[in-house]
Amino acid sequence: MARSTSDIDTLYELEKEIFKLQMRAKDIEVVLDDNFDHLQDNFYKMGWNSIFSGKRRRKKKKQEEEETGYNTGFIQGLLGTESIQILLQQLVPMVASKISALLERLVQRWTNKK
């Protein structure tokens, strides 16, 4: 604890210094009591946040990524080109017909086994 720069020569100065230190100790005690009350009131919430904060941050980041989706950046520019759109218009029906043919064969196998 910091003490006044001058030496204590008299009993009055000693009592004065003791009183200052008691007042300072009382102020520190009030601050500690307030901090302890705050800790007691919020201990569960702080513990919960410290354990699950990483999960919450990852969830929020994933949600933000989903909101932006494919509407920005490279994908938007790529899908915006005319040649890619023509290719997709030809490719999607071919893929859809192959998938439907495979599904029809799968359904036939299931119905023949029963």
mmCIF file of N, CA, C and O in Angstrom, residues 22-108:
data_model
loop_
_atom_site.group_PDB
_atom_site.id
_atom_site.type_symbol
_atom_site.label_atom_id
_atom_site.label_comp_id
_atom_site.label_asym_id
_atom_site.label_seq_id
_atom_site.Cartn_x
_atom_site.Cartn_y
_atom_site.Cartn_z
ATOM 1 N N GLN A 22 -8.046 2.808 6.547
ATOM 2 C CA GLN A 22 -9.316 2.160 6.856
ATOM 3 C C GLN A 22 -10.386 2.547 5.830
ATOM 4 O O GLN A 22 -11.171 1.705 5.394
ATOM 5 N N MET A 23 -10.397 3.812 5.452
ATOM 6 C CA MET A 23 -11.371 4.269 4.444
ATOM 7 C C MET A 23 -11.096 3.600 3.092
ATOM 8 O O MET A 23 -12.011 3.170 2.404
ATOM 9 N N ARG A 24 -9.817 3.494 2.749
ATOM 10 C CA ARG A 24 -9.455 2.842 1.502
ATOM 11 C C ARG A 24 -9.838 1.363 1.532
ATOM 12 O O ARG A 24 -10.352 0.810 0.560
ATOM 13 N N ALA A 25 -9.609 0.707 2.672
ATOM 14 C CA ALA A 25 -9.979 -0.700 2.823
ATOM 15 C C ALA A 25 -11.486 -0.871 2.712
ATOM 16 O O ALA A 25 -11.967 -1.835 2.106
ATOM 17 N N LYS A 26 -12.244 0.064 3.274
ATOM 18 C CA LYS A 26 -13.707 -0.008 3.194
ATOM 19 C C LYS A 26 -14.171 0.147 1.743
ATOM 20 O O LYS A 26 -15.076 -0.562 1.293
ATOM 21 N N ASP A 27 -13.544 1.067 0.987
ATOM 22 C CA ASP A 27 -13.890 1.237 -0.429
ATOM 23 C C ASP A 27 -13.592 -0.033 -1.227
ATOM 24 O O ASP A 27 -14.394 -0.468 -2.054
ATOM 25 N N ILE A 28 -12.447 -0.628 -0.954
ATOM 26 C CA ILE A 28 -12.084 -1.875 -1.645
ATOM 27 C C ILE A 28 -13.063 -2.985 -1.278
ATOM 28 O O ILE A 28 -13.469 -3.785 -2.127
ATOM 29 N N GLU A 29 -13.475 -3.040 -0.026
ATOM 30 C CA GLU A 29 -14.427 -4.046 0.424
ATOM 31 C C GLU A 29 -15.766 -3.896 -0.299
ATOM 32 O O GLU A 29 -16.376 -4.886 -0.710
ATOM 33 N N VAL A 30 -16.214 -2.644 -0.476
ATOM 34 C CA VAL A 30 -17.480 -2.403 -1.183
ATOM 35 C C VAL A 30 -17.372 -2.869 -2.631
ATOM 36 O O VAL A 30 -18.280 -3.526 -3.162
ATOM 37 N N VAL A 31 -16.259 -2.551 -3.278
ATOM 38 C CA VAL A 31 -16.059 -2.970 -4.663
ATOM 39 C C VAL A 31 -16.025 -4.491 -4.750
ATOM 40 O O VAL A 31 -16.654 -5.092 -5.641
ATOM 41 N N LEU A 32 -15.313 -5.150 -3.838
ATOM 42 C CA LEU A 32 -15.258 -6.614 -3.845
ATOM 43 C C LEU A 32 -16.627 -7.226 -3.595
ATOM 44 O O LEU A 32 -16.993 -8.225 -4.232
ATOM 45 N N ASP A 33 -17.396 -6.644 -2.683
ATOM 46 C CA ASP A 33 -18.751 -7.147 -2.421
ATOM 47 C C ASP A 33 -19.626 -7.018 -3.667
ATOM 48 O O ASP A 33 -20.374 -7.950 -4.008
ATOM 49 N N ASP A 34 -19.532 -5.880 -4.343
ATOM 50 C CA ASP A 34 -20.309 -5.700 -5.572
ATOM 51 C C ASP A 34 -19.903 -6.714 -6.633
ATOM 52 O O ASP A 34 -20.761 -7.318 -7.292
ATOM 53 N N ASN A 35 -18.596 -6.916 -6.785
ATOM 54 C CA ASN A 35 -18.118 -7.888 -7.769
ATOM 55 C C ASN A 35 -18.545 -9.310 -7.413
ATOM 56 O O ASN A 35 -18.923 -10.094 -8.281
ATOM 57 N N PHE A 36 -18.499 -9.650 -6.137
ATOM 58 C CA PHE A 36 -18.910 -10.974 -5.706
ATOM 59 C C PHE A 36 -20.408 -11.179 -5.918
ATOM 60 O O PHE A 36 -20.834 -12.247 -6.372
ATOM 61 N N ASP A 37 -21.209 -10.156 -5.619
ATOM 62 C CA ASP A 37 -22.650 -10.250 -5.877
ATOM 63 C C ASP A 37 -22.926 -10.432 -7.360
ATOM 64 O O ASP A 37 -23.786 -11.231 -7.755
ATOM 65 N N HIS A 38 -22.199 -9.693 -8.177
ATOM 66 C CA HIS A 38 -22.361 -9.836 -9.627
ATOM 67 C C HIS A 38 -22.001 -11.244 -10.080
ATOM 68 O O HIS A 38 -22.693 -11.837 -10.911
ATOM 69 N N LEU A 39 -20.923 -11.784 -9.520
ATOM 70 C CA LEU A 39 -20.519 -13.154 -9.851
ATOM 71 C C LEU A 39 -21.585 -14.153 -9.422
ATOM 72 O O LEU A 39 -21.932 -15.062 -10.182
ATOM 73 N N GLN A 40 -22.135 -13.983 -8.226
ATOM 74 C CA GLN A 40 -23.179 -14.903 -7.766
ATOM 75 C C GLN A 40 -24.414 -14.820 -8.651
ATOM 76 O O GLN A 40 -25.026 -15.843 -8.971
ATOM 77 N N ASP A 41 -24.786 -13.619 -9.064
ATOM 78 C CA ASP A 41 -25.985 -13.456 -9.885
ATOM 79 C C ASP A 41 -25.806 -14.032 -11.280
ATOM 80 O O ASP A 41 -26.760 -14.516 -11.891
ATOM 81 N N ASN A 42 -24.596 -13.978 -11.809
ATOM 82 C CA ASN A 42 -24.379 -14.346 -13.206
ATOM 83 C C ASN A 42 -23.491 -15.565 -13.396
ATOM 84 O O ASN A 42 -23.056 -15.829 -14.511
ATOM 85 N N PHE A 43 -23.220 -16.313 -12.341
ATOM 86 C CA PHE A 43 -22.288 -17.433 -12.437
ATOM 87 C C PHE A 43 -22.771 -18.490 -13.429
ATOM 88 O O PHE A 43 -22.015 -18.951 -14.283
ATOM 89 N N TYR A 44 -24.028 -18.870 -13.348
ATOM 90 C CA TYR A 44 -24.560 -19.919 -14.228
ATOM 91 C C TYR A 44 -24.485 -19.481 -15.685
ATOM 92 O O TYR A 44 -24.034 -20.231 -16.550
ATOM 93 N N LYS A 45 -24.899 -18.256 -15.949
ATOM 94 C CA LYS A 45 -24.905 -17.755 -17.325
ATOM 95 C C LYS A 45 -23.482 -17.640 -17.875
ATOM 96 O O LYS A 45 -23.225 -18.012 -19.023
ATOM 97 N N MET A 46 -22.543 -17.157 -17.054
ATOM 98 C CA MET A 46 -21.158 -17.042 -17.499
ATOM 99 C C MET A 46 -20.556 -18.421 -17.750
ATOM 100 O O MET A 46 -19.828 -18.618 -18.733
ATOM 101 N N GLY A 47 -20.856 -19.385 -16.884
ATOM 102 C CA GLY A 47 -20.370 -20.742 -17.094
ATOM 103 C C GLY A 47 -20.933 -21.354 -18.357
ATOM 104 O O GLY A 47 -20.213 -21.982 -19.141
ATOM 105 N N TRP A 48 -22.208 -21.158 -18.573
ATOM 106 C CA TRP A 48 -22.873 -21.674 -19.761
ATOM 107 C C TRP A 48 -22.255 -21.059 -21.018
ATOM 108 O O TRP A 48 -21.968 -21.759 -21.982
ATOM 109 N N ASN A 49 -22.058 -19.741 -20.999
ATOM 110 C CA ASN A 49 -21.478 -19.068 -22.159
ATOM 111 C C ASN A 49 -20.042 -19.499 -22.407
ATOM 112 O O ASN A 49 -19.627 -19.629 -23.559
ATOM 113 N N SER A 50 -19.287 -19.729 -21.357
ATOM 114 C CA SER A 50 -17.896 -20.128 -21.564
ATOM 115 C C SER A 50 -17.806 -21.540 -22.120
ATOM 116 O O SER A 50 -16.891 -21.850 -22.879
ATOM 117 N N ILE A 51 -18.747 -22.395 -21.800
ATOM 118 C CA ILE A 51 -18.718 -23.766 -22.304
ATOM 119 C C ILE A 51 -19.247 -23.831 -23.735
ATOM 120 O O ILE A 51 -18.672 -24.474 -24.598
ATOM 121 N N PHE A 52 -20.352 -23.153 -24.001
ATOM 122 C CA PHE A 52 -21.026 -23.296 -25.286
ATOM 123 C C PHE A 52 -20.838 -22.111 -26.223
ATOM 124 O O PHE A 52 -21.524 -22.019 -27.238
ATOM 125 N N SER A 53 -19.932 -21.204 -25.937
ATOM 126 C CA SER A 53 -19.768 -20.042 -26.803
ATOM 127 C C SER A 53 -19.205 -20.435 -28.164
ATOM 128 O O SER A 53 -19.573 -19.863 -29.175
ATOM 129 N N GLY A 54 -18.304 -21.396 -28.209
ATOM 130 C CA GLY A 54 -17.741 -21.831 -29.484
ATOM 131 C C GLY A 54 -18.802 -22.416 -30.393
ATOM 132 O O GLY A 54 -18.826 -22.153 -31.589
ATOM 133 N N LYS A 55 -19.688 -23.215 -29.819
ATOM 134 C CA LYS A 55 -20.766 -23.814 -30.607
ATOM 135 C C LYS A 55 -21.687 -22.737 -31.151
ATOM 136 O O LYS A 55 -22.094 -22.789 -32.308
ATOM 137 N N ARG A 56 -21.985 -21.740 -30.321
ATOM 138 C CA ARG A 56 -22.867 -20.662 -30.748
ATOM 139 C C ARG A 56 -22.215 -19.846 -31.866
ATOM 140 O O ARG A 56 -22.866 -19.470 -32.834
ATOM 141 N N ARG A 57 -20.900 -19.595 -31.741
ATOM 142 C CA ARG A 57 -20.201 -18.836 -32.785
ATOM 143 C C ARG A 57 -20.193 -19.612 -34.102
ATOM 144 O O ARG A 57 -20.400 -19.040 -35.161
ATOM 145 N N ARG A 58 -19.941 -20.936 -34.022
ATOM 146 C CA ARG A 58 -19.936 -21.735 -35.246
ATOM 147 C C ARG A 58 -21.315 -21.751 -35.884
ATOM 148 O O ARG A 58 -21.441 -21.665 -37.110
ATOM 149 N N LYS A 59 -22.363 -21.855 -35.064
ATOM 150 C CA LYS A 59 -23.722 -21.866 -35.585
ATOM 151 C C LYS A 59 -24.049 -20.538 -36.256
ATOM 152 O O LYS A 59 -24.633 -20.505 -37.333
ATOM 153 N N LYS A 60 -23.642 -19.436 -35.622
ATOM 154 C CA LYS A 60 -23.909 -18.115 -36.191
ATOM 155 C C LYS A 60 -23.149 -17.938 -37.502
ATOM 156 O O LYS A 60 -23.702 -17.424 -38.475
ATOM 157 N N LYS A 61 -21.896 -18.398 -37.551
ATOM 158 C CA LYS A 61 -21.097 -18.283 -38.769
ATOM 159 C C LYS A 61 -21.722 -19.103 -39.890
ATOM 160 O O LYS A 61 -21.819 -18.645 -41.029
ATOM 161 N N LYS A 62 -22.177 -20.319 -39.571
ATOM 162 C CA LYS A 62 -22.807 -21.176 -40.569
ATOM 163 C C LYS A 62 -24.093 -20.537 -41.085
ATOM 164 O O LYS A 62 -24.373 -20.563 -42.282
ATOM 165 N N GLN A 63 -24.858 -19.930 -40.177
ATOM 166 C CA GLN A 63 -26.100 -19.270 -40.561
ATOM 167 C C GLN A 63 -25.820 -18.083 -41.480
ATOM 168 O O GLN A 63 -26.527 -17.884 -42.465
ATOM 169 N N GLU A 64 -24.780 -17.323 -41.191
ATOM 170 C CA GLU A 64 -24.421 -16.197 -42.045
ATOM 171 C C GLU A 64 -23.993 -16.678 -43.424
ATOM 172 O O GLU A 64 -24.323 -16.061 -44.433
ATOM 173 N N GLU A 65 -23.257 -17.790 -43.477
ATOM 174 C CA GLU A 65 -22.839 -18.334 -44.761
ATOM 175 C C GLU A 65 -24.044 -18.807 -45.572
ATOM 176 O O GLU A 65 -24.084 -18.639 -46.785
ATOM 177 N N GLU A 66 -25.028 -19.410 -44.899
ATOM 178 C CA GLU A 66 -26.223 -19.871 -45.592
ATOM 179 C C GLU A 66 -27.038 -18.701 -46.126
ATOM 180 O O GLU A 66 -27.646 -18.793 -47.185
ATOM 181 N N GLU A 67 -27.056 -17.589 -45.372
ATOM 182 C CA GLU A 67 -27.812 -16.423 -45.818
ATOM 183 C C GLU A 67 -27.205 -15.824 -47.080
ATOM 184 O O GLU A 67 -27.921 -15.399 -47.967
ATOM 185 N N THR A 68 -25.874 -15.799 -47.160
ATOM 186 C CA THR A 68 -25.245 -15.257 -48.357
ATOM 187 C C THR A 68 -25.368 -16.238 -49.506
ATOM 188 O O THR A 68 -25.617 -15.842 -50.632
ATOM 189 N N GLY A 69 -25.220 -17.523 -49.228
ATOM 190 C CA GLY A 69 -25.437 -18.587 -50.198
ATOM 191 C C GLY A 69 -24.629 -18.414 -51.468
ATOM 192 O O GLY A 69 -23.468 -18.002 -51.458
ATOM 193 N N TYR A 70 -25.265 -18.730 -52.587
ATOM 194 C CA TYR A 70 -24.605 -18.674 -53.887
ATOM 195 C C TYR A 70 -24.923 -17.377 -54.625
ATOM 196 O O TYR A 70 -24.708 -17.278 -55.819
ATOM 197 N N ASN A 71 -25.447 -16.417 -53.938
ATOM 198 C CA ASN A 71 -25.851 -15.177 -54.590
ATOM 199 C C ASN A 71 -24.719 -14.186 -54.753
ATOM 200 O O ASN A 71 -24.919 -13.117 -55.297
ATOM 201 N N THR A 72 -23.544 -14.486 -54.276
ATOM 202 C CA THR A 72 -22.458 -13.524 -54.336
ATOM 203 C C THR A 72 -21.208 -14.139 -54.919
ATOM 204 O O THR A 72 -21.038 -15.358 -54.947
ATOM 205 N N GLY A 73 -20.340 -13.292 -55.384
ATOM 206 C CA GLY A 73 -18.997 -13.690 -55.742
ATOM 207 C C GLY A 73 -18.853 -14.503 -57.002
ATOM 208 O O GLY A 73 -19.548 -14.297 -58.005
ATOM 209 N N PHE A 74 -17.955 -15.448 -56.940
ATOM 210 C CA PHE A 74 -17.534 -16.238 -58.093
ATOM 211 C C PHE A 74 -18.678 -17.056 -58.687
ATOM 212 O O PHE A 74 -18.850 -17.118 -59.904
ATOM 213 N N ILE A 75 -19.454 -17.700 -57.834
ATOM 214 C CA ILE A 75 -20.545 -18.565 -58.315
ATOM 215 C C ILE A 75 -21.568 -17.753 -59.110
ATOM 216 O O ILE A 75 -22.039 -18.195 -60.158
ATOM 217 N N GLN A 76 -21.900 -16.579 -58.596
ATOM 218 C CA GLN A 76 -22.867 -15.738 -59.296
ATOM 219 C C GLN A 76 -22.331 -15.350 -60.671
ATOM 220 O O GLN A 76 -23.062 -15.391 -61.665
ATOM 221 N N GLY A 77 -21.074 -14.982 -60.736
ATOM 222 C CA GLY A 77 -20.482 -14.620 -62.024
ATOM 223 C C GLY A 77 -20.428 -15.802 -62.963
ATOM 224 O O GLY A 77 -20.663 -15.668 -64.170
ATOM 225 N N LEU A 78 -20.110 -16.977 -62.426
ATOM 226 C CA LEU A 78 -20.015 -18.181 -63.250
ATOM 227 C C LEU A 78 -21.386 -18.572 -63.801
ATOM 228 O O LEU A 78 -21.523 -18.871 -64.983
ATOM 229 N N LEU A 79 -22.391 -18.581 -62.934
ATOM 230 C CA LEU A 79 -23.730 -18.963 -63.385
ATOM 231 C C LEU A 79 -24.374 -17.879 -64.238
ATOM 232 O O LEU A 79 -25.335 -18.155 -64.953
ATOM 233 N N GLY A 80 -23.851 -16.699 -64.200
ATOM 234 C CA GLY A 80 -24.411 -15.606 -64.986
ATOM 235 C C GLY A 80 -23.971 -15.618 -66.438
ATOM 236 O O GLY A 80 -24.566 -14.938 -67.271
ATOM 237 N N THR A 81 -22.954 -16.399 -66.774
ATOM 238 C CA THR A 81 -22.480 -16.422 -68.165
ATOM 239 C C THR A 81 -23.441 -17.222 -69.033
ATOM 240 O O THR A 81 -24.044 -18.207 -68.607
ATOM 241 N N GLU A 82 -23.571 -16.784 -70.260
ATOM 242 C CA GLU A 82 -24.540 -17.385 -71.179
ATOM 243 C C GLU A 82 -24.164 -18.813 -71.557
ATOM 244 O O GLU A 82 -25.026 -19.706 -71.624
ATOM 245 N N SER A 83 -22.885 -19.081 -71.763
ATOM 246 C CA SER A 83 -22.466 -20.428 -72.174
ATOM 247 C C SER A 83 -22.728 -21.456 -71.061
ATOM 248 O O SER A 83 -23.144 -22.585 -71.340
ATOM 249 N N ILE A 84 -22.518 -21.071 -69.811
ATOM 250 C CA ILE A 84 -22.803 -21.980 -68.700
ATOM 251 C C ILE A 84 -24.306 -22.232 -68.597
ATOM 252 O O ILE A 84 -24.744 -23.364 -68.339
ATOM 253 N N GLN A 85 -25.118 -21.208 -68.812
ATOM 254 C CA GLN A 85 -26.567 -21.387 -68.748
ATOM 255 C C GLN A 85 -27.059 -22.324 -69.841
ATOM 256 O O GLN A 85 -27.919 -23.182 -69.599
ATOM 257 N N ILE A 86 -26.506 -22.212 -71.025
ATOM 258 C CA ILE A 86 -26.888 -23.118 -72.123
ATOM 259 C C ILE A 86 -26.477 -24.551 -71.791
ATOM 260 O O ILE A 86 -27.252 -25.495 -71.984
ATOM 261 N N LEU A 87 -25.259 -24.700 -71.263
ATOM 262 C CA LEU A 87 -24.787 -26.029 -70.878
ATOM 263 C C LEU A 87 -25.686 -26.637 -69.800
ATOM 264 O O LEU A 87 -26.045 -27.823 -69.870
ATOM 265 N N LEU A 88 -26.068 -25.847 -68.795
ATOM 266 C CA LEU A 88 -26.946 -26.348 -67.739
ATOM 267 C C LEU A 88 -28.327 -26.704 -68.281
ATOM 268 O O LEU A 88 -28.936 -27.685 -67.839
ATOM 269 N N GLN A 89 -28.831 -25.939 -69.236
ATOM 270 C CA GLN A 89 -30.138 -26.252 -69.829
ATOM 271 C C GLN A 89 -30.112 -27.580 -70.577
ATOM 272 O O GLN A 89 -31.114 -28.289 -70.641
ATOM 273 N N GLN A 90 -28.964 -27.954 -71.131
ATOM 274 C CA GLN A 90 -28.842 -29.238 -71.817
ATOM 275 C C GLN A 90 -28.543 -30.373 -70.835
ATOM 276 O O GLN A 90 -29.017 -31.488 -70.998
ATOM 277 N N LEU A 91 -27.762 -30.068 -69.809
ATOM 278 C CA LEU A 91 -27.300 -31.083 -68.883
ATOM 279 C C LEU A 91 -28.381 -31.526 -67.896
ATOM 280 O O LEU A 91 -28.514 -32.719 -67.601
ATOM 281 N N VAL A 92 -29.170 -30.596 -67.393
ATOM 282 C CA VAL A 92 -30.167 -30.916 -66.365
ATOM 283 C C VAL A 92 -31.204 -31.922 -66.859
ATOM 284 O O VAL A 92 -31.491 -32.900 -66.158
ATOM 285 N N PRO A 93 -31.773 -31.771 -68.050
ATOM 286 C CA PRO A 93 -32.731 -32.799 -68.505
ATOM 287 C C PRO A 93 -32.096 -34.183 -68.690
ATOM 288 O O PRO A 93 -32.723 -35.202 -68.387
ATOM 289 N N MET A 94 -30.825 -34.223 -69.148
ATOM 290 C CA MET A 94 -30.161 -35.521 -69.315
ATOM 291 C C MET A 94 -29.959 -36.199 -67.966
ATOM 292 O O MET A 94 -30.242 -37.398 -67.816
ATOM 293 N N VAL A 95 -29.515 -35.455 -66.984
ATOM 294 C CA VAL A 95 -29.300 -36.019 -65.652
ATOM 295 C C VAL A 95 -30.626 -36.453 -65.049
ATOM 296 O O VAL A 95 -30.734 -37.527 -64.438
ATOM 297 N N ALA A 96 -31.662 -35.634 -65.228
ATOM 298 C CA ALA A 96 -32.978 -35.967 -64.684
ATOM 299 C C ALA A 96 -33.522 -37.250 -65.323
ATOM 300 O O ALA A 96 -34.104 -38.094 -64.631
ATOM 301 N N SER A 97 -33.338 -37.422 -66.633
ATOM 302 C CA SER A 97 -33.832 -38.639 -67.289
ATOM 303 C C SER A 97 -33.060 -39.869 -66.806
ATOM 304 O O SER A 97 -33.643 -40.935 -66.606
ATOM 305 N N LYS A 98 -31.746 -39.741 -66.607
ATOM 306 C CA LYS A 98 -30.957 -40.869 -66.089
ATOM 307 C C LYS A 98 -31.405 -41.245 -64.676
ATOM 308 O O LYS A 98 -31.555 -42.435 -64.369
ATOM 309 N N ILE A 99 -31.631 -40.257 -63.842
ATOM 310 C CA ILE A 99 -32.076 -40.527 -62.476
ATOM 311 C C ILE A 99 -33.445 -41.175 -62.472
ATOM 312 O O ILE A 99 -33.694 -42.140 -61.731
ATOM 313 N N SER A 100 -34.354 -40.683 -63.312
ATOM 314 C CA SER A 100 -35.696 -41.278 -63.349
ATOM 315 C C SER A 100 -35.646 -42.708 -63.867
ATOM 316 O O SER A 100 -36.377 -43.579 -63.375
ATOM 317 N N ALA A 101 -34.779 -42.997 -64.835
ATOM 318 C CA ALA A 101 -34.646 -44.367 -65.346
ATOM 319 C C ALA A 101 -34.116 -45.292 -64.247
ATOM 320 O O ALA A 101 -34.612 -46.420 -64.073
ATOM 321 N N LEU A 102 -33.137 -44.829 -63.495
ATOM 322 C CA LEU A 102 -32.600 -45.637 -62.400
ATOM 323 C C LEU A 102 -33.650 -45.875 -61.320
ATOM 324 O O LEU A 102 -33.761 -46.983 -60.777
ATOM 325 N N LEU A 103 -34.433 -44.867 -61.026
ATOM 326 C CA LEU A 103 -35.491 -45.022 -60.023
ATOM 327 C C LEU A 103 -36.561 -45.998 -60.498
ATOM 328 O O LEU A 103 -37.082 -46.790 -59.711
ATOM 329 N N GLU A 104 -36.910 -45.943 -61.788
ATOM 330 C CA GLU A 104 -37.896 -46.877 -62.322
ATOM 331 C C GLU A 104 -37.401 -48.321 -62.216
ATOM 332 O O GLU A 104 -38.150 -49.221 -61.828
ATOM 333 N N ARG A 105 -36.115 -48.555 -62.536
ATOM 334 C CA ARG A 105 -35.542 -49.892 -62.414
ATOM 335 C C ARG A 105 -35.532 -50.359 -60.960
ATOM 336 O O ARG A 105 -35.822 -51.518 -60.659
ATOM 337 N N LEU A 106 -35.222 -49.448 -60.063
ATOM 338 C CA LEU A 106 -35.205 -49.776 -58.644
ATOM 339 C C LEU A 106 -36.600 -50.151 -58.151
ATOM 340 O O LEU A 106 -36.774 -51.140 -57.425
ATOM 341 N N VAL A 107 -37.613 -49.415 -58.582
ATOM 342 C CA VAL A 107 -38.991 -49.712 -58.184
ATOM 343 C C VAL A 107 -39.423 -51.051 -58.769
ATOM 344 O O VAL A 107 -40.102 -51.848 -58.101
ATOM 345 N N GLN A 108 -39.025 -51.354 -60.006
ATOM 346 C CA GLN A 108 -39.364 -52.638 -60.625
ATOM 347 C C GLN A 108 -38.734 -53.794 -59.845
ATOM 348 O O GLN A 108 -39.374 -54.833 -59.635
#
